[in-house]
Short mmCIF file of C-alpha atoms and ligand atoms in Angstrom, two decimals:
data_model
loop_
_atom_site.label_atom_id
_atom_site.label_comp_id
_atom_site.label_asym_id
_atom_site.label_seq_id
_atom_site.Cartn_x
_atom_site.Cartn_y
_atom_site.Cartn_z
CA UNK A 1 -18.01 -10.12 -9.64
CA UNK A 2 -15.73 -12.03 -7.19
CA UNK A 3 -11.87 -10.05 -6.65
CA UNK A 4 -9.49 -11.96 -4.89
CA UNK A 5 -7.45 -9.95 -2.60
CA UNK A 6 -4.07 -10.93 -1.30
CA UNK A 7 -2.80 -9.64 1.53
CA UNK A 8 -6.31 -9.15 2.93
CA UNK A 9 -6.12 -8.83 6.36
CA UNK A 10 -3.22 -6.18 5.76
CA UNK A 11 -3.49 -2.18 5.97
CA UNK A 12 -4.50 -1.42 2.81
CA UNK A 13 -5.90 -4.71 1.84
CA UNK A 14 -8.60 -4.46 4.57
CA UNK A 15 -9.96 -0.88 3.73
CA UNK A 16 -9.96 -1.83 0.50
CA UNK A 17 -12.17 -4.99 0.73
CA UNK A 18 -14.62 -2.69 2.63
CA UNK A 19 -14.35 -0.08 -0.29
CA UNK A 20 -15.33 -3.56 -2.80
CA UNK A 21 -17.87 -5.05 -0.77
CA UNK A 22 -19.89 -1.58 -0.65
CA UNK A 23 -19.75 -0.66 -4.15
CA UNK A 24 -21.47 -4.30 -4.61
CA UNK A 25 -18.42 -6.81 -5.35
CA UNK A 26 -18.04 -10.18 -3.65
CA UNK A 27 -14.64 -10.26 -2.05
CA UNK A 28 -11.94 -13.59 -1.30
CA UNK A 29 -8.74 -13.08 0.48
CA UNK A 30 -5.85 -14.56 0.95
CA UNK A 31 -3.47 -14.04 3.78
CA UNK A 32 -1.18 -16.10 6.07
CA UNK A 33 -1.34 -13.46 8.59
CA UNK A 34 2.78 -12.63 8.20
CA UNK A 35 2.52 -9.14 9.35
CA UNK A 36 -1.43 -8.86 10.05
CA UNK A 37 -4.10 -10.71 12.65
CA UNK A 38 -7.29 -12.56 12.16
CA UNK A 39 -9.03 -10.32 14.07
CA UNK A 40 -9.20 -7.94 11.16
CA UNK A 41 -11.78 -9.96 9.67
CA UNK A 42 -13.92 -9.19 12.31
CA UNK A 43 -13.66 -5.09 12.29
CA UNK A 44 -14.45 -5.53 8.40
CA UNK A 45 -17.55 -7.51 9.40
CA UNK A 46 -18.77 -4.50 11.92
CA UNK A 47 -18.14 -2.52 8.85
CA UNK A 48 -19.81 -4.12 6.56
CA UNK A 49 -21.95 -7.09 7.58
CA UNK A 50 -20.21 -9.22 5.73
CA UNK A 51 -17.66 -12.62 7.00
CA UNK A 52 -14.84 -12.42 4.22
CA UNK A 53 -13.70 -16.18 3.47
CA UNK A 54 -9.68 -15.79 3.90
CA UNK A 55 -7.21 -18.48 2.32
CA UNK A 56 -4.41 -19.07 4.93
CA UNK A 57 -1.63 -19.52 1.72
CA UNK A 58 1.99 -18.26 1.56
CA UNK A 59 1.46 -17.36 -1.68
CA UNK A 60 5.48 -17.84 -2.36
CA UNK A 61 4.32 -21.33 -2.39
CA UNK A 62 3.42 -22.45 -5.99
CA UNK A 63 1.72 -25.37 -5.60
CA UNK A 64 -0.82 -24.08 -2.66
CA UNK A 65 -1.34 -20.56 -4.58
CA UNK A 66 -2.09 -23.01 -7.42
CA UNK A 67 -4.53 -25.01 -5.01
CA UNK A 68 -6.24 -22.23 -4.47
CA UNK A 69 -7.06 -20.93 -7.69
CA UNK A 70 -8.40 -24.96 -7.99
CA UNK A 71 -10.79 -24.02 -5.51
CA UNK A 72 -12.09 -20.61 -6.77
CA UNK A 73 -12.90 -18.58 -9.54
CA UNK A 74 -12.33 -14.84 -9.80
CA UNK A 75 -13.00 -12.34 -12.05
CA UNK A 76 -9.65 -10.43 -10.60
CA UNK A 77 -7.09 -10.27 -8.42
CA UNK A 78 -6.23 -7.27 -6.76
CA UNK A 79 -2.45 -8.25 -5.50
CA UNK A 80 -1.16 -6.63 -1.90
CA UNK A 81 0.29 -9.39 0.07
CA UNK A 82 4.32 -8.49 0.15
CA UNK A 83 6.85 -7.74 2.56
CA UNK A 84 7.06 -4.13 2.37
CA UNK A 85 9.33 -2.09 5.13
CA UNK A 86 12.87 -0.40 3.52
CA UNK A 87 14.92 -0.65 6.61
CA UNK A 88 14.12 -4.50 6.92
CA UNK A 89 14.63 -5.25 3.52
CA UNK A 90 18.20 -3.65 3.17
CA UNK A 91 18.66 -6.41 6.12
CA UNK A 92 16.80 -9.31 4.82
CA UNK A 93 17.40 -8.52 0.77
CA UNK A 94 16.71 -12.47 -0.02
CA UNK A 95 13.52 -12.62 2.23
CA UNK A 96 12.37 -10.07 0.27
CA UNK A 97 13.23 -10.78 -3.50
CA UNK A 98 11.78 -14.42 -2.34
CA UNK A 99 8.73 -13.61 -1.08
CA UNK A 100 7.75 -10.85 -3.41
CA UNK A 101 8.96 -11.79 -6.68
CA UNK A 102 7.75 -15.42 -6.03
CA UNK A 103 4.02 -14.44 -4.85
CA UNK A 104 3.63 -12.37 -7.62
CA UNK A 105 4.47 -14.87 -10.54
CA UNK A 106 2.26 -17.32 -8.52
CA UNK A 107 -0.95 -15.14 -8.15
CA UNK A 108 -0.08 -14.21 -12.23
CA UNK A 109 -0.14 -17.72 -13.45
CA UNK A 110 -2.60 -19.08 -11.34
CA UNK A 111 -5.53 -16.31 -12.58
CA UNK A 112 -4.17 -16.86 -15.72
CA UNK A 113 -4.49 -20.60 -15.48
CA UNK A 114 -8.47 -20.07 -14.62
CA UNK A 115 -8.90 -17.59 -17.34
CA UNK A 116 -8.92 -14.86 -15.60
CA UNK A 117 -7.21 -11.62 -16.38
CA UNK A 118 -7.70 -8.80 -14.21
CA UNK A 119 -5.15 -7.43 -11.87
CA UNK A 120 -3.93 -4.71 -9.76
CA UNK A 121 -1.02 -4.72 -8.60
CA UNK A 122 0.45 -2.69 -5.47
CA UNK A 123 3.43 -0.84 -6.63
CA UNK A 124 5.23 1.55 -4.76
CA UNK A 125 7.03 5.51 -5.38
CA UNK A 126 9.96 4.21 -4.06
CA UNK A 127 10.21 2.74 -7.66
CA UNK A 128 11.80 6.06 -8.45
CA UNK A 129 14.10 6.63 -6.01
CA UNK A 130 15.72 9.96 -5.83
CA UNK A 131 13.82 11.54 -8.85
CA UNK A 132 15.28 14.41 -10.83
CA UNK A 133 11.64 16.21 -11.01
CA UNK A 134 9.04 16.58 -8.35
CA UNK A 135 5.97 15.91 -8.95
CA UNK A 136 6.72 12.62 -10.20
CA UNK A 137 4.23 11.95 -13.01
CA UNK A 138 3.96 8.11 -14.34
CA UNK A 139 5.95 9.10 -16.95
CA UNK A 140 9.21 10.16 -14.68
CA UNK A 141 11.90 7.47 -15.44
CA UNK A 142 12.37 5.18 -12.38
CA UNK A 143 15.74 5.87 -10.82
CA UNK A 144 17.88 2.89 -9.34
CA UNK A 145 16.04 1.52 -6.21
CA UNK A 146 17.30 2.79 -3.01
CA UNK A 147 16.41 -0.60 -0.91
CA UNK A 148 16.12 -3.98 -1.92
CA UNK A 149 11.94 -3.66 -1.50
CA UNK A 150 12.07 -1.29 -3.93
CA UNK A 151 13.55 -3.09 -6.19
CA UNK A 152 11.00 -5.87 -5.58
CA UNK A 153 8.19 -3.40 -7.01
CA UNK A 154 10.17 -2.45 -10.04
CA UNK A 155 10.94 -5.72 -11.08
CA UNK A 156 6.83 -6.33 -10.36
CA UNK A 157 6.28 -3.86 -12.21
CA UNK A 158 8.44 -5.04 -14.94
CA UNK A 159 7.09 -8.81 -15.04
CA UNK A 160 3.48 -7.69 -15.77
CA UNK A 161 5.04 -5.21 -18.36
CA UNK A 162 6.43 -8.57 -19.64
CA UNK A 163 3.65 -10.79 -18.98
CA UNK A 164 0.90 -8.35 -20.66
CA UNK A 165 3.29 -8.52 -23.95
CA UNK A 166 3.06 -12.06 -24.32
CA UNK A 167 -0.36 -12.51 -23.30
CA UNK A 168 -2.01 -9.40 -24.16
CA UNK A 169 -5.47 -10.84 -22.84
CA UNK A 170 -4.12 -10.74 -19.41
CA UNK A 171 -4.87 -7.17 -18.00
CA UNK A 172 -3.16 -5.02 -15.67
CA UNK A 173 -3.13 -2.19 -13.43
CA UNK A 174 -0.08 -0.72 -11.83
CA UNK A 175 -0.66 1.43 -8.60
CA UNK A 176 2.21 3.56 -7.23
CA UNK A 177 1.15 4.18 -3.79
CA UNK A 178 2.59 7.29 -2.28
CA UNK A 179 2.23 6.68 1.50
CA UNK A 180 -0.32 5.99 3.41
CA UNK A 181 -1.54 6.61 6.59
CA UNK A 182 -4.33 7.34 8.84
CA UNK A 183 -7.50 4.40 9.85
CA UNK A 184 -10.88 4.03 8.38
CA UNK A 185 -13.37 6.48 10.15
CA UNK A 186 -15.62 3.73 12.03
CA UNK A 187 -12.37 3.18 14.13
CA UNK A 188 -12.79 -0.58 13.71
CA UNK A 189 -9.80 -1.05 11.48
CA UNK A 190 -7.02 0.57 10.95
CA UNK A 191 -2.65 -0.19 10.51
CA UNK A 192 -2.34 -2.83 12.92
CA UNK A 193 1.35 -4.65 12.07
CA UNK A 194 1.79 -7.64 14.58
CA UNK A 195 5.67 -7.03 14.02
CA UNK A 196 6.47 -3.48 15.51
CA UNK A 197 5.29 -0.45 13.01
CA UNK A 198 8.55 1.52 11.65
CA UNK A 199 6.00 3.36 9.33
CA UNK A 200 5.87 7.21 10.38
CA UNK A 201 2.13 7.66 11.21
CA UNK A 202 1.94 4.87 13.55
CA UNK A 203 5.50 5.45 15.13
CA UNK A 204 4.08 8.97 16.18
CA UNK A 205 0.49 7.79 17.23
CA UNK A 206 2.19 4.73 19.31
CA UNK A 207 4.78 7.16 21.23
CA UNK A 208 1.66 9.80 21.64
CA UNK A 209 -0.17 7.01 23.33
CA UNK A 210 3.08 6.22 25.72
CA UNK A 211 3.47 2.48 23.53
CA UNK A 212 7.61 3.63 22.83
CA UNK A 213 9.26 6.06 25.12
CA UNK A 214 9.99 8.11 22.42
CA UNK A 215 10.93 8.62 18.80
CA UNK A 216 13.55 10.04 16.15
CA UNK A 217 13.04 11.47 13.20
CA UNK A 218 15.40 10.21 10.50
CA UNK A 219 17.66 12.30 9.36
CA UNK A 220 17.62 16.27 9.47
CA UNK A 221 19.96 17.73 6.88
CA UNK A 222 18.50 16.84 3.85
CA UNK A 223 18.21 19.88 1.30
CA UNK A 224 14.60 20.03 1.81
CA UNK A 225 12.10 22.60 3.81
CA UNK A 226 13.67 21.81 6.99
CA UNK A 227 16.18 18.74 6.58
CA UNK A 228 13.69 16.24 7.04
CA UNK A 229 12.48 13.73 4.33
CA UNK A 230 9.34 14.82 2.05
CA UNK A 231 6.36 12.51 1.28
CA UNK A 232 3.15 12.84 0.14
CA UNK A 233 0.21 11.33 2.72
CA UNK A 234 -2.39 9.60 1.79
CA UNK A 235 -5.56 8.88 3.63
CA UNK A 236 -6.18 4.76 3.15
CA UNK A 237 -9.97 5.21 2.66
CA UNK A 238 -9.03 7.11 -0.52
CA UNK A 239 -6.28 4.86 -1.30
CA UNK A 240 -8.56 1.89 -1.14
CA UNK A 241 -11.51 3.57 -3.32
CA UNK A 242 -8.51 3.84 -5.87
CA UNK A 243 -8.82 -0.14 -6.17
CA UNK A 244 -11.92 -0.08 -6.30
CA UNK A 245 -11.94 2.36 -9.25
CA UNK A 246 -9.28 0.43 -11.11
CA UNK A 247 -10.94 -2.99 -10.98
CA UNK A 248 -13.67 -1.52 -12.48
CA UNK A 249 -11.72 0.43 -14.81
CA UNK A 250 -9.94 -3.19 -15.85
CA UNK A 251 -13.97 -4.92 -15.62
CA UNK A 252 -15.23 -2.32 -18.07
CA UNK A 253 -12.44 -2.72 -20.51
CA UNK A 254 -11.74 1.08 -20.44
CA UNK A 255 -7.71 0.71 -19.34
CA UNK A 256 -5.75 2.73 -22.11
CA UNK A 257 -2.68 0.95 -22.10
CA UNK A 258 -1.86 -2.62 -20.70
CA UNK A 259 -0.62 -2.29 -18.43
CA UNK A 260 -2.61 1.30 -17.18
CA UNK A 261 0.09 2.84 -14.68
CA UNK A 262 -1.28 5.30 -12.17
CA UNK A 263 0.64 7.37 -9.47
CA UNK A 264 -1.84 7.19 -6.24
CA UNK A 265 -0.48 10.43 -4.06
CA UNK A 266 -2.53 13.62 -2.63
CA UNK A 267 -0.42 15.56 -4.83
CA UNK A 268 1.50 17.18 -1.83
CA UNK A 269 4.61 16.63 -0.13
CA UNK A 270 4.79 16.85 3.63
CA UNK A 271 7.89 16.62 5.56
CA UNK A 272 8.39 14.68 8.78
CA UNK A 273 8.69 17.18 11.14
CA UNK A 274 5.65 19.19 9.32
CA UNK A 275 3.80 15.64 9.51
CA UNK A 276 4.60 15.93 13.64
CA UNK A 277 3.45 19.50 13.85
CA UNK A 278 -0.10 18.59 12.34
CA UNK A 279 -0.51 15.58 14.73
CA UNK A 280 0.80 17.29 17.84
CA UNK A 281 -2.42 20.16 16.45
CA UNK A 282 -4.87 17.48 15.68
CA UNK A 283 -4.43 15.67 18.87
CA UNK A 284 -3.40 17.87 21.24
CA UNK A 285 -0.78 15.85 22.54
CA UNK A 286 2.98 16.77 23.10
CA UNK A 287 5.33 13.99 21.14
CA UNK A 288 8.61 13.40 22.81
CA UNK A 289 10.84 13.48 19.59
CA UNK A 290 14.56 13.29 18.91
CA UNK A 291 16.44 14.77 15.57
CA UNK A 292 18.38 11.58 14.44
CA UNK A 293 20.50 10.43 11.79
CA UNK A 294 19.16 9.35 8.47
CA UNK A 295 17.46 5.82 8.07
CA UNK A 296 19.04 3.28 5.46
CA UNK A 297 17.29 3.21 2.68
CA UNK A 298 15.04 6.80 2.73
CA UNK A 299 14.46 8.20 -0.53
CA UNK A 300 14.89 12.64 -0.03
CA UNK A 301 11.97 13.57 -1.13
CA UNK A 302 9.00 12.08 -3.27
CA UNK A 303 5.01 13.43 -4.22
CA UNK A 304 2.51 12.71 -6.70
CA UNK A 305 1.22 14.23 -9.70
CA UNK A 306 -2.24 12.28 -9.36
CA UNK A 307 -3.75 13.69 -12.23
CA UNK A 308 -3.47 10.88 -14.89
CA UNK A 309 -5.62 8.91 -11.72
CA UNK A 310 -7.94 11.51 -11.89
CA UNK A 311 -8.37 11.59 -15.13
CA UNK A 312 -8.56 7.99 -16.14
CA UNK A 313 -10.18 6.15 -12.99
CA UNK A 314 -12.26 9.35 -11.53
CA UNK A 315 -10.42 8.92 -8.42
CA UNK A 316 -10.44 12.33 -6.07
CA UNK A 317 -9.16 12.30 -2.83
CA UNK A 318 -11.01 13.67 -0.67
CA UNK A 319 -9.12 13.88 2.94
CA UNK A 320 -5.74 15.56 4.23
CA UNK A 321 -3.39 15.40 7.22
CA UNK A 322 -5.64 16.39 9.57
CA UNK A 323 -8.05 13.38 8.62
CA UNK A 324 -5.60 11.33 8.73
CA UNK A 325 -3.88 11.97 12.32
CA UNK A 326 -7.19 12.77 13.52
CA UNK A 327 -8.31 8.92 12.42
CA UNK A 328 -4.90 7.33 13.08
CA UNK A 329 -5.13 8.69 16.67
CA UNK A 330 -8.65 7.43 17.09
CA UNK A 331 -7.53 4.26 16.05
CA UNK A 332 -4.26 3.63 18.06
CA UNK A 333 -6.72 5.00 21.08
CA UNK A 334 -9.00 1.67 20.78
CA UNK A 335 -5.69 -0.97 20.82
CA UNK A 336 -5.08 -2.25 23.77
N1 UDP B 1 10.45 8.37 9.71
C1 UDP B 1 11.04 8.97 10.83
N2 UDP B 1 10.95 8.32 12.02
C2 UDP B 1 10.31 7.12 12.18
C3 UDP B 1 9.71 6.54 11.03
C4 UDP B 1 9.80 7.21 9.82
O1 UDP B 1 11.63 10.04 10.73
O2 UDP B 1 10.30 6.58 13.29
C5 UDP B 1 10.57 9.06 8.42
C6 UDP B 1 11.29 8.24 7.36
O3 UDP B 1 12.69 8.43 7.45
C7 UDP B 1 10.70 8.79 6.08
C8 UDP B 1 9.27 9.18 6.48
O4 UDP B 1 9.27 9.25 7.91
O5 UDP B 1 11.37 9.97 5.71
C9 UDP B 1 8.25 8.16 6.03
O6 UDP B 1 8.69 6.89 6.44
P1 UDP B 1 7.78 5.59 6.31
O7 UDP B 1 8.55 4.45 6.87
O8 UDP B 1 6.45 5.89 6.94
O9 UDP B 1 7.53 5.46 4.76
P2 UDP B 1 8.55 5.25 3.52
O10 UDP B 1 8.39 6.48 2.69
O11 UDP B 1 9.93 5.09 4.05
O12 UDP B 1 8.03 4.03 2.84
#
């Protein structure tokens, strides 16, 4: 079975083409290297043995996505490749709505096109915004979207609901990723943004390693544990056996609706300066942190009920916080 996967030399994209290729699937990506380097191709091929072709495509642009599906068949598409930090959206609102609305209908139509009808699609929490009930199950109504990325994965989200109505042979999954953090335990990959990280884990392992002088967290006065924001961590080895599970899930024709929404969270919220306690334990290291104002953008508090994932895919996380600073420090320890 050959899965395209966009956004393949990405964070999650790259764990997850080493979860495919060892549970036996052939693997294609397609990245143009916005936020992510080459040289990710080459930690996946310590990993795994295996040199994963990569299409260089801005897959905004219709007629080379279109090219590319020429050139290849797949039996799925699992669909990362998006723009995807809050405070540079609220910035750059068209950037995003361009790029990630645009990629999407092009990746759609050209599987479609080939007869092909399997995808997975990378959706986000922050499709509910300030929810009225925590956990957030799937079946917690989205809230407006708090940044303009957001409301790029809602109105994803919303185009395969569309797309699946008309053409009920294409088949989707929908992935709410909590957030997640920490490296794949080889060290050979891990979050590597070529534009600086504003992402949490990797702001605290970069200042820990002396990379930024220091760092804030964003905003303290929240009505939460202790005024800072609440997320739910998840390790990205378990996040990437989750696509694993759900192209399978699509493969084997078992998805229950169409398409099959899943919330992909540890089930636990953590708040930021809990999240700098556990590193500061796991590591040993002292982080030289300020208590800022809030960030543009930040949704309170958000974590997952995972248990419709558990259910339906078999998915079980197996790692927590201490995995994941303990492998996020590893990692950030072998970049130069
Ligand atoms: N955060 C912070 N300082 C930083 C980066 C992030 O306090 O330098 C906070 C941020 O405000 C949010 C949490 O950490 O409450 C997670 O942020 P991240 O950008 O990792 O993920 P998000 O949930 O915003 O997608």
């Amino acid at each position: 079975m050959k899965i395209l996967v966009t956004g393949g030399a990405g964070y999650i994209g790259s764990h997850t083409i080493v979860d495919l290729l060892e549970n036996g699937y052939e693997v294609v990506s397609a990245d143009n290297f916005h936020n992510a380097r080459p040289t990710v191709f080459d930690g996946i091929e310590v990993i795994t043995g295996v040199r994963v072709k990569n299409y260089n495509v801005d897959l905004a642009d219709r007629t080379a996505t279109l090219a590319m599906f020429e050139k290849e068949k797949f039996d799925g598409a699992i669909h990362f490749a998006a723009y995807k930090l809050v405070g540079e959206s609220v910035d750059m609102p068209l950037a995003y709505y361009r790029n990630n609305v645009n990629s999407l209908v092009n990746v759609m139509e050209g599987l479609h096109q080939q007869g092909s009808s399997n995808l997975v699609f990378s959706s986000s929490c922050s499709v509910y915004g300030n929810a009225d009930e925590l956990p957030v199950t799937e079946a917690t109504p989205r809230k407006q979207a708090e940044s303009p990325y957001a409301l790029t994965k809602q109105v994803g989200e919303d185009m395969i609901v569309d797309f699946c109505k008309t053409t009920p042979e294409f088949k989707a999954v929908l992935l709410r990723y909590f957030n997640p953090a920490g490296a794949h335990h080889s060290g050979k990959i891990g979050e590597d943004p070529s534009n600086p990280a504003t992402s949490l884990v990797p702001v605290i392992t970069q200042t820990a390693a002396g990379k930024r002088p220091m760092m804030k967290v964003f905003g303290t006065d929240y009505d939460t544990r202790d005024g800072s924001c609440v997320r739910d961590y998840i390790h990205v080895e378990d996040l990437a056996h989750a696509h694993t599970l759900a192209i399978r899930y699509l493969l084997d024709g078992k998805a229950s609706d169409n398409p099959a929404l899943f919330n992909l969270g540890i089930g636990e919220g953590l708040t930021v300066l809990e999240a700098i306690n556990a590193f500061e334990k796991v590591s040993g290291v002292k982080l030289n942190y300020e208590l800022g104002p809030p960030r543009a953008g930040d949704v309170i508090a958000v974590y997952a009920d995972r248990s419709k994932a558990t259910r339906e895919l078999g998915w079980e996380p197996t790692r927590g916080v201490e995995e994941i600073m303990d492998s996020a420090w590893k990692w950030q320890q072998t970049l130069a």
